[in-house]
Short mmCIF file of C-alpha atoms and ligand atoms in Angstrom, two decimals:
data_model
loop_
_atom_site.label_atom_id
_atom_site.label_comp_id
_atom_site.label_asym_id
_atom_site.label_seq_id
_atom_site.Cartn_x
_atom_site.Cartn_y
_atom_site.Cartn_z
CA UNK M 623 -6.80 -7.48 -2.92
CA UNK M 624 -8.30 -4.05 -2.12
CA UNK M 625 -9.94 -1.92 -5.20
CA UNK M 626 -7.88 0.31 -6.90
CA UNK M 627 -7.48 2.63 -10.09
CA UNK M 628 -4.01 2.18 -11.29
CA UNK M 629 -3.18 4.99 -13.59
CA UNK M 630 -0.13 6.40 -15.05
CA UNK M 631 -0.40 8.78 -17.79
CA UNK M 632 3.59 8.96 -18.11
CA UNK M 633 4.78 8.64 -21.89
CA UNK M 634 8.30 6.97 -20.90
CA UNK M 635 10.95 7.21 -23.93
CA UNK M 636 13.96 5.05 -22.66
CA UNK M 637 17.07 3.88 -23.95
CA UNK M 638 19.91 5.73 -25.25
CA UNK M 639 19.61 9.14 -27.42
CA UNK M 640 16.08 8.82 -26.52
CA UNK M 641 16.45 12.61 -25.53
CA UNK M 642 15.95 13.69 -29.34
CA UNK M 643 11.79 13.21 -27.71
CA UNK M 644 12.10 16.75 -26.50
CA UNK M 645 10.91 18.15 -29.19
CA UNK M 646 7.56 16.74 -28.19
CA UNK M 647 7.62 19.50 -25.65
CA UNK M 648 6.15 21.66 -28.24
CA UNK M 649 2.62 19.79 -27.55
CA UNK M 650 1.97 21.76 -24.67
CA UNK M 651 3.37 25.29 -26.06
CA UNK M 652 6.54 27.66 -26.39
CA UNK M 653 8.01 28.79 -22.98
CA UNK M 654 9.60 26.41 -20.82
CA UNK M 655 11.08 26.45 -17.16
CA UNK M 656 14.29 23.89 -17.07
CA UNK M 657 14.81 23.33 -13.13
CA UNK M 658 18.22 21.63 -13.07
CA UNK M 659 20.54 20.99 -9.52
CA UNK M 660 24.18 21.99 -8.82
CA UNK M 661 25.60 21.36 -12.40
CA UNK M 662 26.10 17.75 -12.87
CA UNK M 663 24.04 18.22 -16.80
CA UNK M 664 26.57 20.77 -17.74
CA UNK M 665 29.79 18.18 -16.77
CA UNK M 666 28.20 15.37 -18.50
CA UNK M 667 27.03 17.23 -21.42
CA UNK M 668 23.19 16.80 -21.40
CA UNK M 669 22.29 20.18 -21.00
CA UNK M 670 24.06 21.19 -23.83
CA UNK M 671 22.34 18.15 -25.86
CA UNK M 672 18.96 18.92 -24.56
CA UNK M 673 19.12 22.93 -25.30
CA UNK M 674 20.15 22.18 -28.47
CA UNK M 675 17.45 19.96 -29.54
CA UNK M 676 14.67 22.79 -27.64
CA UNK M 677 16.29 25.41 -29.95
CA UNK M 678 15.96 23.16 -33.03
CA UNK M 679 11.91 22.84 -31.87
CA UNK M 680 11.42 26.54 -31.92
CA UNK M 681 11.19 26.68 -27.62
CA UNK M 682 12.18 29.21 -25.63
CA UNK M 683 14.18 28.48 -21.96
CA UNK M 684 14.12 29.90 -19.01
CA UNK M 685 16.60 28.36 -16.18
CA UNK M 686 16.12 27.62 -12.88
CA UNK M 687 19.65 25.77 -11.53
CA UNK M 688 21.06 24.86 -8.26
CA UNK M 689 17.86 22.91 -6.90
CA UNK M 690 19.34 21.27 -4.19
CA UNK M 691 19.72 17.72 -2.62
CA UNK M 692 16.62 17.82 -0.59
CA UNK M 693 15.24 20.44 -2.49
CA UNK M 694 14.25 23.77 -0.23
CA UNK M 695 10.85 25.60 -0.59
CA UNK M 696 13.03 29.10 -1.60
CA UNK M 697 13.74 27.24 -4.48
CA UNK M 698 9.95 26.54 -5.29
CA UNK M 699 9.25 30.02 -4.66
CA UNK M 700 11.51 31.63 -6.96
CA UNK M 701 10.36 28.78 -9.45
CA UNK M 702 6.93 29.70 -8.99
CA UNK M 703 7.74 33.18 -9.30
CA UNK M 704 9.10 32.93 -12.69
CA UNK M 705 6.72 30.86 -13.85
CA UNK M 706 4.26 34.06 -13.36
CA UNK M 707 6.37 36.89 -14.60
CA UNK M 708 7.26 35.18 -17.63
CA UNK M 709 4.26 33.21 -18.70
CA UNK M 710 6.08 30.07 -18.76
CA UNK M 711 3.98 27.00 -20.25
CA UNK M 712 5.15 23.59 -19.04
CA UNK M 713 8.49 22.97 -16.55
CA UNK M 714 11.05 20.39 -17.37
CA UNK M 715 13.65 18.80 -14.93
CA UNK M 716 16.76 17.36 -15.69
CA UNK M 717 18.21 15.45 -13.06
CA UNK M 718 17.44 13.34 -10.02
CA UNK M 719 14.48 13.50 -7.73
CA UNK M 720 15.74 16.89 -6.22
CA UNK M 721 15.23 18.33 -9.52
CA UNK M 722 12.21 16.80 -10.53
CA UNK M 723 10.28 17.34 -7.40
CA UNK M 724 11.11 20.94 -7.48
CA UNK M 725 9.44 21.47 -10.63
CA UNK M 726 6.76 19.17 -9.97
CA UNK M 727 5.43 21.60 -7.24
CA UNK M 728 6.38 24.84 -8.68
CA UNK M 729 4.21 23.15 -11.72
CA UNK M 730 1.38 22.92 -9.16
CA UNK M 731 2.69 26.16 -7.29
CA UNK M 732 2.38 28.26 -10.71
CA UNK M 733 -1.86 27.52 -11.13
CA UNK M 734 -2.12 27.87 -7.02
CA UNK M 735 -3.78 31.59 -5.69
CA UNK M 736 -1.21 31.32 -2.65
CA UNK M 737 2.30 30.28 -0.87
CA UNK M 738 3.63 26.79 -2.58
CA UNK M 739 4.49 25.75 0.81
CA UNK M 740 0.52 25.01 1.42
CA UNK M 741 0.66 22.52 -1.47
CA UNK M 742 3.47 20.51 0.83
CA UNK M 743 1.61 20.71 3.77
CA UNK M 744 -1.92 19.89 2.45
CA UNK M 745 -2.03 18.10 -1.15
CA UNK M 746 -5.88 18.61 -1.77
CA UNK M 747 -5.34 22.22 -2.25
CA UNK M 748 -3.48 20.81 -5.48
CA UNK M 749 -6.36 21.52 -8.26
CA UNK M 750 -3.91 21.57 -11.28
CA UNK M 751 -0.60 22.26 -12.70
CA UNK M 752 1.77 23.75 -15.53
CA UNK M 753 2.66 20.60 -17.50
CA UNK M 754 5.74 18.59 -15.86
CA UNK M 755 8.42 17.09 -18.01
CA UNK M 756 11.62 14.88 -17.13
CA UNK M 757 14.83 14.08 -18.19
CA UNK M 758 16.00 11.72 -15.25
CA UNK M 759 20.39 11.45 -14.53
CA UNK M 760 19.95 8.77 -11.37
CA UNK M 761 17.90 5.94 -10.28
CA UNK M 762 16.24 6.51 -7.32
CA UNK M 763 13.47 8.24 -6.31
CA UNK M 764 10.78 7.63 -9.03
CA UNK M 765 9.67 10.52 -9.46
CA UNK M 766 10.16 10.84 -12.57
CA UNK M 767 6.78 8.53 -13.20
CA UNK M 768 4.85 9.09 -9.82
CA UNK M 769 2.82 11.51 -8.33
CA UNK M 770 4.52 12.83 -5.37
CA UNK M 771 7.22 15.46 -4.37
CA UNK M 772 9.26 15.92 -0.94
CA UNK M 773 10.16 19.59 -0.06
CA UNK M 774 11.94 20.98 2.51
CA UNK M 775 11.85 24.04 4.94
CA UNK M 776 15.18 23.74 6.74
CA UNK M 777 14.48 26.79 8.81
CA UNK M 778 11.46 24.80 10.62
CA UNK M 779 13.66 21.06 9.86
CA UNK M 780 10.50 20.00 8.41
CA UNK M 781 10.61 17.93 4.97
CA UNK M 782 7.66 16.33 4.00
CA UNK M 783 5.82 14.91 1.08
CA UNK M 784 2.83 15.97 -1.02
CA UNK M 785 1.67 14.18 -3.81
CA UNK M 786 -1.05 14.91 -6.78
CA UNK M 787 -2.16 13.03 -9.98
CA UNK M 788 -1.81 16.77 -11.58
CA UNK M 789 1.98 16.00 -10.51
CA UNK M 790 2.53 13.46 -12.73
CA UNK M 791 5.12 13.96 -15.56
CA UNK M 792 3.27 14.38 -19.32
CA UNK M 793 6.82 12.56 -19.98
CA UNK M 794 9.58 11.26 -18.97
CA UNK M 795 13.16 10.65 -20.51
CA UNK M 796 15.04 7.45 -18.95
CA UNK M 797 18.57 6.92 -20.82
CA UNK M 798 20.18 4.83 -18.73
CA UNK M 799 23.56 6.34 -20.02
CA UNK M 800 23.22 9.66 -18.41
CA UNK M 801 23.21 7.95 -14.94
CA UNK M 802 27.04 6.52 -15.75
CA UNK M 803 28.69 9.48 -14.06
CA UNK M 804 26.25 9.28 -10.80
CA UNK M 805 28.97 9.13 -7.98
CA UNK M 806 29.43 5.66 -6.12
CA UNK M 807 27.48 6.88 -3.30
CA UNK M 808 24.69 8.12 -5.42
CA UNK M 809 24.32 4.55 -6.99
CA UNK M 810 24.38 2.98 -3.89
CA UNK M 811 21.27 5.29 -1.98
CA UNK M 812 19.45 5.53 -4.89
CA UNK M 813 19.53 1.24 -5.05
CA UNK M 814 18.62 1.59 -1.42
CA UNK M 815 15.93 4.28 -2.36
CA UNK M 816 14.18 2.03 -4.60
CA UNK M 817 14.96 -1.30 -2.64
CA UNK M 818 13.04 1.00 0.58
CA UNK M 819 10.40 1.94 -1.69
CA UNK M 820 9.54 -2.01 -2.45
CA UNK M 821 9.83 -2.88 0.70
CA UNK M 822 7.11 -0.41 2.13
CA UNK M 823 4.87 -1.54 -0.31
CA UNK M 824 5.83 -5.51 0.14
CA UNK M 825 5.33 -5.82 4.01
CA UNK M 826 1.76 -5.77 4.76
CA UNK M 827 -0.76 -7.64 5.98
CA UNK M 828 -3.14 -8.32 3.00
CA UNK M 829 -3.58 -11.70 1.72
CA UNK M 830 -3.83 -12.58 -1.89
CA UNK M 831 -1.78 -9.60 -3.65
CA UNK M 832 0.34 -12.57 -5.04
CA UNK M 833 1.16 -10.62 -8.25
CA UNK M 834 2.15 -7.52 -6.31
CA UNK M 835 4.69 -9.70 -3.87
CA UNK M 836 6.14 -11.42 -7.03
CA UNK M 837 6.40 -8.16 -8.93
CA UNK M 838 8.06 -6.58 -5.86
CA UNK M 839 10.48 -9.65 -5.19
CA UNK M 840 11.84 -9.15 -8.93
CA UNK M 841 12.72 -5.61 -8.08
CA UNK M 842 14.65 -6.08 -5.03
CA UNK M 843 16.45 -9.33 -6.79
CA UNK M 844 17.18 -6.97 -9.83
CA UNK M 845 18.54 -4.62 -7.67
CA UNK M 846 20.69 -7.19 -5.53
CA UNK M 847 22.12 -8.50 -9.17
CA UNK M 848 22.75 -4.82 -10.76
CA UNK M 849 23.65 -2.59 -7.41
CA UNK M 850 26.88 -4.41 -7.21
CA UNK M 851 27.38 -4.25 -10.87
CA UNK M 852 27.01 -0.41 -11.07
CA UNK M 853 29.90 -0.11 -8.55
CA UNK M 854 31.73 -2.18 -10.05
CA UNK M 855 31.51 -0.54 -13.89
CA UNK M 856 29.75 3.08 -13.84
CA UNK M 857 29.38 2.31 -17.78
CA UNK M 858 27.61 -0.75 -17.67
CA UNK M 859 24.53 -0.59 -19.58
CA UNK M 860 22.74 -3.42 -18.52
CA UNK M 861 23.36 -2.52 -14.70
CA UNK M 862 21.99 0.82 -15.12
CA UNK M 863 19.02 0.59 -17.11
CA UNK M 864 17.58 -2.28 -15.01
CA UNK M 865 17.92 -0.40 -11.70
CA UNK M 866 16.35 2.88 -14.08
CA UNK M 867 13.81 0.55 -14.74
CA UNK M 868 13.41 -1.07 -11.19
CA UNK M 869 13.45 2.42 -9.51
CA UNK M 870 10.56 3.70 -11.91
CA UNK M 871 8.01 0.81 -10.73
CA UNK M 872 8.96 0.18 -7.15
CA UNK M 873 6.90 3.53 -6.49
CA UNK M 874 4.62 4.05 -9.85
CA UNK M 875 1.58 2.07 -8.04
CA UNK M 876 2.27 -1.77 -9.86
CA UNK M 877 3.28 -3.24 -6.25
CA UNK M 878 1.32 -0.78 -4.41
CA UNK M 879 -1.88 -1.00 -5.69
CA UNK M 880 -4.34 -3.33 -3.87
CA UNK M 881 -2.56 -3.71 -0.67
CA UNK M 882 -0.87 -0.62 0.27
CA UNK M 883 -0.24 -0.15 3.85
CA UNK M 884 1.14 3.33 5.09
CA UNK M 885 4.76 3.86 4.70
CA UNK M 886 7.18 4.25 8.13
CA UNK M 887 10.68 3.79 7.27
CA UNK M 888 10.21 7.03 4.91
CA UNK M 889 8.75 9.59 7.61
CA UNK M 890 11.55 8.59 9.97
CA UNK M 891 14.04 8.71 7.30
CA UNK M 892 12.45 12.37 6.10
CA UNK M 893 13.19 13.27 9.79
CA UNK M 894 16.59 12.74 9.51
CA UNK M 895 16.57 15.00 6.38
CA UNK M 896 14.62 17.40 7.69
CA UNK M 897 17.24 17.88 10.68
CA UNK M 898 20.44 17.57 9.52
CA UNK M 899 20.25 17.41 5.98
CA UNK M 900 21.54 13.70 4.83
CA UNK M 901 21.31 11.85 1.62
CA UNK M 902 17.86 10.50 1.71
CA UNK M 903 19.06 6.66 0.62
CA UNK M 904 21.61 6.47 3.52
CA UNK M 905 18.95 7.20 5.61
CA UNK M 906 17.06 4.38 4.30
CA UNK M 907 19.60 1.90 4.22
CA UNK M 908 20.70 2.52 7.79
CA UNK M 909 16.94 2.39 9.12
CA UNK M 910 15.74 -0.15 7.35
CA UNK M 911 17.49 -3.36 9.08
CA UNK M 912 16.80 -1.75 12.35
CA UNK M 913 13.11 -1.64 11.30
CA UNK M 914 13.30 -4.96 10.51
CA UNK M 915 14.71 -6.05 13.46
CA UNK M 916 12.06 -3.94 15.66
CA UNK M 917 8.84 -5.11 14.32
CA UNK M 918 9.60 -9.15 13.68
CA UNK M 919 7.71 -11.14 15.68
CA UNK M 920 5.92 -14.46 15.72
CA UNK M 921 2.75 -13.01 14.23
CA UNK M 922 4.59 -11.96 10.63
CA UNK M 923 7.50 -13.66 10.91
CA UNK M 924 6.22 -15.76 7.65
CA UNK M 925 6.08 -12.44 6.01
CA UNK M 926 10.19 -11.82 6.49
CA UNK M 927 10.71 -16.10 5.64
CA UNK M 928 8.98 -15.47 2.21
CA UNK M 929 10.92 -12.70 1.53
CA UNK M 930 14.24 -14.46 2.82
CA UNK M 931 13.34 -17.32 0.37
CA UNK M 932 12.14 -15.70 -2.41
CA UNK M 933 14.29 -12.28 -2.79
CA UNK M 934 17.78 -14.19 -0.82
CA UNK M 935 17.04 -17.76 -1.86
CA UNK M 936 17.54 -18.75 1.79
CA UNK M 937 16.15 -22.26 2.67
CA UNK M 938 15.19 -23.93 6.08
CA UNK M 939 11.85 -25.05 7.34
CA UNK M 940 11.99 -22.42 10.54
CA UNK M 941 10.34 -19.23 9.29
CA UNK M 942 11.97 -17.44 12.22
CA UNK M 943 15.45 -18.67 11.84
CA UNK M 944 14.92 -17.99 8.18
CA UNK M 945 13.33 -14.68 8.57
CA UNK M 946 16.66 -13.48 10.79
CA UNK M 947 18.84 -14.83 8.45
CA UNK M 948 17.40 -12.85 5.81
CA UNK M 949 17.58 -9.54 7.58
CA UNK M 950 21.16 -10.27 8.07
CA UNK M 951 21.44 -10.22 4.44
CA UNK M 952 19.84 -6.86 4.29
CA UNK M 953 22.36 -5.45 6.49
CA UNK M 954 25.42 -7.10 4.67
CA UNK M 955 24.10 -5.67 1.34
CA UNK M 956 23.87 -2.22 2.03
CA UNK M 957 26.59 -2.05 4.56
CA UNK M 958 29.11 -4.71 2.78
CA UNK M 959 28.32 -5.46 -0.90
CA UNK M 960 26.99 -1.95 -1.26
CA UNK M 961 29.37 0.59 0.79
CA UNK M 962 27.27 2.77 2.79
CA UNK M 963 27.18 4.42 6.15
CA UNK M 964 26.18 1.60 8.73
CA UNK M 965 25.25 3.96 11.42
CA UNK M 966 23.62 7.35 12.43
CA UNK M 967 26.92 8.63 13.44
CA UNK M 968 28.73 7.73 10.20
CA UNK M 969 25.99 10.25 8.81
CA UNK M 970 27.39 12.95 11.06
CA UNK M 971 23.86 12.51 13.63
CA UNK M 972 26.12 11.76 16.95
CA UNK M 973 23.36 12.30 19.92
CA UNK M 974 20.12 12.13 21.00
CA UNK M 975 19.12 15.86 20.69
CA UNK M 976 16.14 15.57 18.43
CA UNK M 977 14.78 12.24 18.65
CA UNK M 978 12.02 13.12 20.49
CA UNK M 979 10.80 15.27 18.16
CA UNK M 980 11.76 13.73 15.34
CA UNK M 981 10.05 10.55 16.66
CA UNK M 982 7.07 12.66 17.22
CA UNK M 983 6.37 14.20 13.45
CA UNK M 984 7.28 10.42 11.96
CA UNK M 985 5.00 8.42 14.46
CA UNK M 986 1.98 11.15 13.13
CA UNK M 987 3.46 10.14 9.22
CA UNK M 988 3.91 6.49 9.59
CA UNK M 989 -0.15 5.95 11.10
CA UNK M 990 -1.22 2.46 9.64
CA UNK M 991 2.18 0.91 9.06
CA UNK M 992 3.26 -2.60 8.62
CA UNK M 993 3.40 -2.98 12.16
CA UNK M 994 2.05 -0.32 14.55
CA UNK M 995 4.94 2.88 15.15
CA UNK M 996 4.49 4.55 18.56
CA UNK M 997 6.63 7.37 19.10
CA UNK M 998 8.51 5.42 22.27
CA UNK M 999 8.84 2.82 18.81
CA UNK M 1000 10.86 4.91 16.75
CA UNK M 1001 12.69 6.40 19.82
CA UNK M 1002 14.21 3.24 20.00
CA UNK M 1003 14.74 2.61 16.01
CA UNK M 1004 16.44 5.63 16.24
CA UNK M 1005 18.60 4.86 19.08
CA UNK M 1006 19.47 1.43 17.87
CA UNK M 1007 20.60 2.88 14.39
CA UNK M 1008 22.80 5.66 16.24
CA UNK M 1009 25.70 3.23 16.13
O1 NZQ K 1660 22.62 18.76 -8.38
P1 NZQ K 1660 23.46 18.04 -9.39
O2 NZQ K 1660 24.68 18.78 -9.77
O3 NZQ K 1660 22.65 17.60 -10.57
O4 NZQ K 1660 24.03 16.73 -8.67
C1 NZQ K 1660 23.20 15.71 -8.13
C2 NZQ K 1660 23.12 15.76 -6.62
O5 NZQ K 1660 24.29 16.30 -6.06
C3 NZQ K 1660 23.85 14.39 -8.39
N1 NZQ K 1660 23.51 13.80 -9.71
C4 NZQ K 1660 22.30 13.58 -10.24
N2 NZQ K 1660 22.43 13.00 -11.44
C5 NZQ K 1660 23.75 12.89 -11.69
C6 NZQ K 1660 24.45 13.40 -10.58
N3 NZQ K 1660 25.79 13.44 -10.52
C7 NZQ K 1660 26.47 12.95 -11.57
N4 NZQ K 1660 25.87 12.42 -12.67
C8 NZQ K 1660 24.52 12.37 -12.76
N5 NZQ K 1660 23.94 11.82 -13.84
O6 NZQ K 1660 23.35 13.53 -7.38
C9 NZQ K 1660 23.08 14.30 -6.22
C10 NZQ K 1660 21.75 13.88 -5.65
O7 NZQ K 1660 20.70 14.22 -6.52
P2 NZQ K 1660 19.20 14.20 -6.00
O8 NZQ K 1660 18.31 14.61 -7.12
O9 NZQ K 1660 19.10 14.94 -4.72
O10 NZQ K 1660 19.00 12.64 -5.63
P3 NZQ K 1660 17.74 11.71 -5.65
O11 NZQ K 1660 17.31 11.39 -7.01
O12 NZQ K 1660 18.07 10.60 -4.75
O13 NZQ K 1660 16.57 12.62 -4.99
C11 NZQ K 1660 16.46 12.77 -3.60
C12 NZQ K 1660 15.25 13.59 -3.24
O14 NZQ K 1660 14.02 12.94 -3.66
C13 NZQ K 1660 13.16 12.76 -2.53
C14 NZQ K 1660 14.13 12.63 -1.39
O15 NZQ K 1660 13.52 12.80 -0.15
C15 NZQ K 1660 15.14 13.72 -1.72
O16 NZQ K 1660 14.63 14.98 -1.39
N6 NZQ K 1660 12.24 11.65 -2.78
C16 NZQ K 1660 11.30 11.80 -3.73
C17 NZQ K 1660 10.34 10.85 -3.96
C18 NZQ K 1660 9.30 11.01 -4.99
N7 NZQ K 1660 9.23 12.11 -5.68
O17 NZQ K 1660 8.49 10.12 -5.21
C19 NZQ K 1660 10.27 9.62 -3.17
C20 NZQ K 1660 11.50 9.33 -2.43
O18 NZQ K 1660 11.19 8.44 -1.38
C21 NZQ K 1660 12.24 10.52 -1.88
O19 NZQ K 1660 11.71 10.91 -0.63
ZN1 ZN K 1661 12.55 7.17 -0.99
#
């Protein structure tokens, strides 16, 4: 196990009506910036909850709505902007990752001398930022306890990430109620999300992180149990605060820490984003058997067996045969149990035109993977998930 510092500041309040805890915003002053998307929290009633209970605490609100899916720098911008002309103090987010990484970085963009979009490109130039606050609607990205943001510029189709310890929410609001009314295919990318997160971090080559691979293998099982059931009843508590509570660690550092290789099913995924604007957890789901597929080979094949035994309870003596089998699985659970687009070109991507490129830009991203990524690699990862 490498060395590590594990730390996460986040004060998590979770459970139902635990939004009453936003009165606590009052520790870090009086003016706040609430950076909300397209206008789920005014359908489901948590805005209205949550202004209510900042009125009652003697804050004042300023609102920044319609973040988007895939949030855009413009957004950041303006953000940032009113951050300065009004002398804002702290920036809360209620919603999913969209929302949250938006204000995370016009949090960091607000203390920057400079254009936000640096911050994205270059995350040392991140020496501080506004305090960040969350009140998170859908499991998914993590964000809501982790350090890192993904911005887009769609007029250069370039999304990438940045991430900063200053980035890290103060505190965070999980009630797994508020993530009833997240659409079916919300629930099912988001499960993929934070299955894809687990998996980057579980496939590597360091040995003895046992308690890392065991921690990781109870994620994706909890999300194999409680995916299904969230489909099956929006309302069911138990469903959706485990995968709440699943989503928050699979990216937080626990199964990360001491072992982490670089990430690659993410920058090809962000790719995809970047050019033609998809839901990030399709992405995942629809490159992530490929992946699997691509890089098995005798020399980590007992890597894929472990997980095929201990996340899919698959038995057999031949890792290989066992390793297949439980990539199979994969497939079937995103594409079967869980619903989603099994192809490129059920995500609207129906040629070639950008793979180069794309391939390009992720092969830089993905540098100390799993396995090795050469561009030629993902070429073909790409091609094979085109459908
Ligand atoms: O915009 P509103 O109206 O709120 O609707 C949203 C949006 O349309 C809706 N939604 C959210 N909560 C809801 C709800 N609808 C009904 N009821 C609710 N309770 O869901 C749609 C998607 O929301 P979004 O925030 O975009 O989804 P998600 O949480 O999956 O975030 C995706 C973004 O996060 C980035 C992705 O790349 C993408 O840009 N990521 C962030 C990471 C991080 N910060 O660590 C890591 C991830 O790997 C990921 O890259
Ligand atoms: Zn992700």
């Amino acid at each position: 196990m490498y060395n590590f510092t594990y730390s996460v500041p986040t004060r998590i309040h979770f459970g139902k009506g635990q939004i009453s805890h936003l009165n606590e915003l009052r520790e870090s002053g009086e003016k706040v910036l609430l950076c909300y998307g397209g206008g789920s929290i005014k359908k489901n009633g948590i805005y209205d909850d949550a202004m209510k209970i900042m009125k009652d605490a003697g804050l004042t609100v300023f609102e920044l709505s319609g973040v988007e899916p895939n949030p855009r720098i413009e957004t950041v911008r303006k953000g940032v902007e009113m951050c300065r002309a009004e002398g804002i103090d702290m920036v809360l987010a209620i919603g999913g990752g969209s929302s949250i990484d938006c204000a995370k970085v016009i949090a960091a963009g607000a203390v920057y001398d400079g254009d936000a979009w640096d911050l994205v490109l270059n995350p040392s130039l991140i020496k501080g930022a506004l305090p960040i606050y969350s009140v998170l609607t859908l499991s998914a990205t993590g964000s809501e306890m982790d350090t890192f943001a993904v911005i887009s510029d769609m007029s250069k189709n370039e999304k990438w990430g940045t991430g900063s310890p200053f980035m890290t929410p103060k505190m965070s609001v999980l009630d797994p109620t508020y993530t009833y009314t997240v659409s079916r295919k919300q629930t099912a990318a988001g499960t993929a999300d934070m299955m894809s997160h687990t998996f980057e971090n579980y496939f590597h080559h360091e040995k003895g992180s046992d308690v890392q691979e065991r921690f990781a293998e109870g994620i994706l099982k909890t999300c194999i149990k409680y995916g299904p059931a969230a489909l099956d009843q929006p309302d069911n508590y138990d469903a959706r605060a485990n995968l709440m509570w699943a989503g928050s660690h699979a990216i937080n550092g626990l199964i990360a820490n001491g072992c982490q290789p670089a990430w690659c099913v993410h920058p090809m995924e962000h790719e995809l984003s970047a050019f033609y604007d998809i839901t990030h957890g399709e992405g995942l789901a629809i490159l992530t058997p490929v992946w699997m597929e691509h890089v098995l080979n005798e020399g980590n094949k007992a890597i894929f067996a472990a997980y095929g035994r201990n996340v899919w309870d698959l038995t057999g003596e031949d890792d290989m045969a066992v390793a297949k089998e439980a990539i199979t699985k994969t497939r079937e659970f995103f594409f079967e149990t869980m619903g989603m687009p099994a192809n490129l070109k059920a995500v609207g991507i129906n040629d070639e035109t950008h793979f180069e490129v794309m391939a390009e830009k992720a092969a830089k991203g993905s540098v100390g993977s799993f396995e090795p990524l050469s561009k030629e690699d993902i070429v073909e990862i790409y091609r094979a998930a085109l459908g």
